[in-house]
GROMACS .gro file of C-alpha atoms in nm:
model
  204
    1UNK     CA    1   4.455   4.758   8.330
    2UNK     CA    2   4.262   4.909   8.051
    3UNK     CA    3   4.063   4.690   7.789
    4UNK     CA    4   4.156   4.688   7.443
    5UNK     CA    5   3.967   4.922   7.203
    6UNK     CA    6   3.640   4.849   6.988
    7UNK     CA    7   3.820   4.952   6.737
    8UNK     CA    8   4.092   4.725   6.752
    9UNK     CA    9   3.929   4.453   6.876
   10UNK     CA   10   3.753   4.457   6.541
   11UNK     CA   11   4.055   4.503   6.344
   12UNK     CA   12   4.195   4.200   6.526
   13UNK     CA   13   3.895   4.006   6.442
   14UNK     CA   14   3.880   4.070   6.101
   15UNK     CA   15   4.279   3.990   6.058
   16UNK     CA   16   4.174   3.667   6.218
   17UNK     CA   17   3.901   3.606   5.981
   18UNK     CA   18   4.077   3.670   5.650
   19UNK     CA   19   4.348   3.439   5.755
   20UNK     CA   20   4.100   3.143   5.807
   21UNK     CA   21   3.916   3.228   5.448
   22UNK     CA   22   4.236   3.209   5.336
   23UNK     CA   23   4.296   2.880   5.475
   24UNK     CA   24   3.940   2.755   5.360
   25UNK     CA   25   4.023   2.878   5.046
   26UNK     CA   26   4.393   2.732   4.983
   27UNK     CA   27   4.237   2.391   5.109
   28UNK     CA   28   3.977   2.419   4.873
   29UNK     CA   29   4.226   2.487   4.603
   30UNK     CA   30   4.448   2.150   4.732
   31UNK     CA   31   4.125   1.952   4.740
   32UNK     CA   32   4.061   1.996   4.379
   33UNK     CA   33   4.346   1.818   4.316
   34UNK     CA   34   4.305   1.580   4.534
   35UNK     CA   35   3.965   1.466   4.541
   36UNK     CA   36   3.826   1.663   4.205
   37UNK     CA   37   3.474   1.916   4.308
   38UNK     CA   38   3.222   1.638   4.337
   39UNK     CA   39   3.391   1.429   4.610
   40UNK     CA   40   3.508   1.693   4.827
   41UNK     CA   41   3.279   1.743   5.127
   42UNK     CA   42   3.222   2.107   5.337
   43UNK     CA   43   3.353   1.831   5.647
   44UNK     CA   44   3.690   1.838   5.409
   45UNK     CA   45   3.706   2.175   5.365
   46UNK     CA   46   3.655   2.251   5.708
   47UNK     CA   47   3.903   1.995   5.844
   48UNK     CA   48   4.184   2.098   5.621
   49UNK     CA   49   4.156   2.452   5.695
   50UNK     CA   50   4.145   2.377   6.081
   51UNK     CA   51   3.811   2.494   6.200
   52UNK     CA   52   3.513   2.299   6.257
   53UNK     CA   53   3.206   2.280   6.029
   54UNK     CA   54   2.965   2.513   6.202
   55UNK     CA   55   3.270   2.767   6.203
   56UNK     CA   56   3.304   2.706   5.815
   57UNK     CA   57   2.970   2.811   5.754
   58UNK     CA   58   3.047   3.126   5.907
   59UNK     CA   59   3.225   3.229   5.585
   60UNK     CA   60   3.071   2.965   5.338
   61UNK     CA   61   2.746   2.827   5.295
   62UNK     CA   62   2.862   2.549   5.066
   63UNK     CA   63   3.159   2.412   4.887
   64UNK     CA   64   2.985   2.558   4.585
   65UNK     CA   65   3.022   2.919   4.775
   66UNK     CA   66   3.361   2.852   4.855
   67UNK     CA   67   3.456   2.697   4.469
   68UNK     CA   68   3.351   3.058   4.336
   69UNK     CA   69   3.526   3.278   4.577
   70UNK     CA   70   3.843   3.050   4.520
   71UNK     CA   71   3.759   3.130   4.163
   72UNK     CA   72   3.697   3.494   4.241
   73UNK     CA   73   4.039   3.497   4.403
   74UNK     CA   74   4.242   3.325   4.129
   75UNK     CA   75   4.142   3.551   3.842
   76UNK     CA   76   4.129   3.891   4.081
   77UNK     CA   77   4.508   3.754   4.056
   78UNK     CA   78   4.508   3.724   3.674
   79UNK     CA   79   4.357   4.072   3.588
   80UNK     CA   80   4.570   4.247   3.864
   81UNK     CA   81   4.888   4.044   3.614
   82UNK     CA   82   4.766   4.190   3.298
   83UNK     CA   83   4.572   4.499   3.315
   84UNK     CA   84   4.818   4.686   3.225
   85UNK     CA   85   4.812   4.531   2.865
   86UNK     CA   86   4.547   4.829   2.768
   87UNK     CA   87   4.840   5.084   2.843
   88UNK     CA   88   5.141   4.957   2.759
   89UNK     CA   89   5.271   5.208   2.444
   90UNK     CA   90   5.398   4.936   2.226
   91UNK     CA   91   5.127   4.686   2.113
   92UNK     CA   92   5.388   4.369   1.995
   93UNK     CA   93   5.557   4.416   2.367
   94UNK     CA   94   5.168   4.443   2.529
   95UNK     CA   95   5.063   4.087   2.339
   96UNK     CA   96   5.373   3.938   2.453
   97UNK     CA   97   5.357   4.047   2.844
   98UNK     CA   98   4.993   3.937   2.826
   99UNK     CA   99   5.030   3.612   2.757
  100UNK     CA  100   5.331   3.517   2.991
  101UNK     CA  101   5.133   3.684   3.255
  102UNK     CA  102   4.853   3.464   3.159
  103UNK     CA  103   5.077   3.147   3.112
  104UNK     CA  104   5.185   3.214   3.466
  105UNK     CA  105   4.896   3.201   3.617
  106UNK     CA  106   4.752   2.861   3.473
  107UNK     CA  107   5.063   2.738   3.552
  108UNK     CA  108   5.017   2.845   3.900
  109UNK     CA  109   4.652   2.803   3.936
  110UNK     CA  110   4.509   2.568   3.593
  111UNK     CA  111   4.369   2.340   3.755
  112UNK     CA  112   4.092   2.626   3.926
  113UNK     CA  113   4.078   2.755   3.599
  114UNK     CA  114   3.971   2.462   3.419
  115UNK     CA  115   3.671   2.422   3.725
  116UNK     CA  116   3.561   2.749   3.668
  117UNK     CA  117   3.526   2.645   3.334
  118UNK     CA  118   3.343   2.339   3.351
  119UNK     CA  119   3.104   2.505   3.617
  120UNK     CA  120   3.061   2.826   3.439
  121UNK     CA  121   2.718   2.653   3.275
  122UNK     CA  122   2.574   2.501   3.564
  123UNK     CA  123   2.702   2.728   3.906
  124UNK     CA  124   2.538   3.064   3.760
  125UNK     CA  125   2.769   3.251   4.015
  126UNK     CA  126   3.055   3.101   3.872
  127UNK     CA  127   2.926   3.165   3.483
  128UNK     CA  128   2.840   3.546   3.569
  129UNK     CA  129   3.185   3.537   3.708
  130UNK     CA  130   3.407   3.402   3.461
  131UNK     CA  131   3.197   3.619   3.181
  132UNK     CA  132   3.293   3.965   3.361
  133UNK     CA  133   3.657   3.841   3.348
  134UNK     CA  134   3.643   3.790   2.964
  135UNK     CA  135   3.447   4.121   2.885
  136UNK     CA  136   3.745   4.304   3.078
  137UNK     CA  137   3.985   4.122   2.898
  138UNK     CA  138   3.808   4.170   2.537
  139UNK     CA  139   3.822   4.509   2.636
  140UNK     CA  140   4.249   4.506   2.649
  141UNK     CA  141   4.254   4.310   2.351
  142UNK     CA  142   4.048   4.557   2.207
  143UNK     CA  143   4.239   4.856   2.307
  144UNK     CA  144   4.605   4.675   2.194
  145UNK     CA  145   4.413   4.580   1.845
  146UNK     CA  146   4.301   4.984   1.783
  147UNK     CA  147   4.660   5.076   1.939
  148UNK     CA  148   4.808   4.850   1.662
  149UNK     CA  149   4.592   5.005   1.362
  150UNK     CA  150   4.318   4.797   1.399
  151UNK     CA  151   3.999   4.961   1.273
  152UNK     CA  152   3.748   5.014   1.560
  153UNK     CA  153   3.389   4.819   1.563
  154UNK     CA  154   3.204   4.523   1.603
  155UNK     CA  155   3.220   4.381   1.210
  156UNK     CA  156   3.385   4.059   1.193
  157UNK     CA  157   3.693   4.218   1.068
  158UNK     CA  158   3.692   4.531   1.316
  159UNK     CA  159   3.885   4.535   1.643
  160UNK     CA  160   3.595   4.438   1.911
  161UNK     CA  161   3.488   4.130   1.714
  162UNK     CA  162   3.890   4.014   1.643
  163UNK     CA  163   3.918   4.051   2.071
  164UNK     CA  164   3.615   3.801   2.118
  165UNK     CA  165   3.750   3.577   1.875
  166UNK     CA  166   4.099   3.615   2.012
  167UNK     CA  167   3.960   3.565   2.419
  168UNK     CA  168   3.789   3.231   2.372
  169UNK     CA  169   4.083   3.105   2.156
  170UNK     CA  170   4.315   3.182   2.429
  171UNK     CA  171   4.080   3.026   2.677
  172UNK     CA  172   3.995   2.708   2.508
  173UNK     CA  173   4.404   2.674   2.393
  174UNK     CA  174   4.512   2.724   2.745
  175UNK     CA  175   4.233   2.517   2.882
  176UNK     CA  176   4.336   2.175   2.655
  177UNK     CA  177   4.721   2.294   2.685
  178UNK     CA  178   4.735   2.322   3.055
  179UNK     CA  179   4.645   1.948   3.106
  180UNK     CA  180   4.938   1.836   2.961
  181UNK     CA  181   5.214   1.968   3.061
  182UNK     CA  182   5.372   2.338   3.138
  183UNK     CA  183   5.536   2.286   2.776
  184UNK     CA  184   5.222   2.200   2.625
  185UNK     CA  185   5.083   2.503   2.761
  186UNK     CA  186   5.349   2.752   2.656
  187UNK     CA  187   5.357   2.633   2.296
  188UNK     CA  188   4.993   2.706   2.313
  189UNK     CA  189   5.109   3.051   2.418
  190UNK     CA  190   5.307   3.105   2.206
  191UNK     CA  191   5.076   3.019   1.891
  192UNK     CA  192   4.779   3.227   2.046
  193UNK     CA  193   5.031   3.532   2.048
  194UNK     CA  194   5.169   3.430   1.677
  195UNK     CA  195   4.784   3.471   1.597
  196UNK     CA  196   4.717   3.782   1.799
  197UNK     CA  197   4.976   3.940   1.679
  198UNK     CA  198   4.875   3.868   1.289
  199UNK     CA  199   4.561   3.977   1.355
  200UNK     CA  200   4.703   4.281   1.463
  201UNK     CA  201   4.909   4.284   1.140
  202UNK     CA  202   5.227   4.288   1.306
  203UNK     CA  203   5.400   3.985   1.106
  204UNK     CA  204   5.340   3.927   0.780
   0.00000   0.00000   0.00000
């Protein structure tokens, strides 16, 4: 009976390997909640996901590892929902998009959004991380802003600066919002796009 191929042999392997980071990773997600980051052990991780410790550290070397590719993961997720704000032709119908797709995914995932920011100061990955994701997103605020009239530029009253402005609002908003409650957080929304879009002088 002929043996399977190299080839997929490895393919199998890998398969097999992305479903058990997944499952490292979704247990990591459910022990946030649970436990909070400081109390939740690699032994946790490990036994939640099914595998044993010294097969855990085949993918992670720590639960600090495994916090920023859970991280990585959620806001891969959150870009991938609104990149396509830069595009869009209409600038009132981009804003609006962009935020439910944001509200969506802290409703889905808050709680690994607020860790990433709380360790974005002290987990450098994490920081480096989370500070890519907000450049790209300046960048579509940026683009909707000069698509709406804005002039372009880094003055305080030019489109680049309005976007960084605009970014950490949304971020700190969202971040206060989303421990309340999911209407909490889409009243936050919803005044974060009231601003946006005044900044983009599209309401009087």
């Amino acid at each position: 009976m002929p043996g399977r191929s190299p080839a997929r042999s490895r393919r199998a392997t890998e398969r097999k390997g992305d479903v058990r980071e997944r499952a490292i990773l979704d247990t990591c997600e459910a022990l946030l909640a649970q436990k909070g980051y400081d109390a939740m052990t690699v032994g946790d991780l490990a036994q939640g996901a099914g595998i044993t410790r010294g097969a855990l550290y085949f993918y992670f070397g720590s639960k600090q590892e495994a916090v920023t590719a859970l991280v990585a993961r959620t806001v891969e997720h959150l870009w991938e929902r609104s990149r396509t704000t830069a595009q869009a032709d209409e600038p009132r119908q981009a804003i609006a998009a962009a935020m439910q797709r944001t509200v969506d995914l802290w409703n889905e995932h808050g709680l690994v959004m607020r860790t990433a920011i709380d360790l974005s100061l002290t987990v450098p990955e994490i920081g480096e991380l989370w500070s890519r994701t907000a450049d790209l997103f300046i960048t579509a605020i940026t683009a909707v802003l000069e698509r709406a009239g804005v002039e372009a530029g880094t003055e305080p009253e030019q489109a680049s600066a309005m976007a960084r402005a605009l970014c950490w609002m949304i971020e700190r908003s969202f971040y206060h919002a989303s421990q309340e409650s999911r209407e909490e957080l889409q009243r936050a929304s919803s005044t974060c796009e009231h601003i946006w879009l005044i900044s983009a002088g599209l309401v009087g």
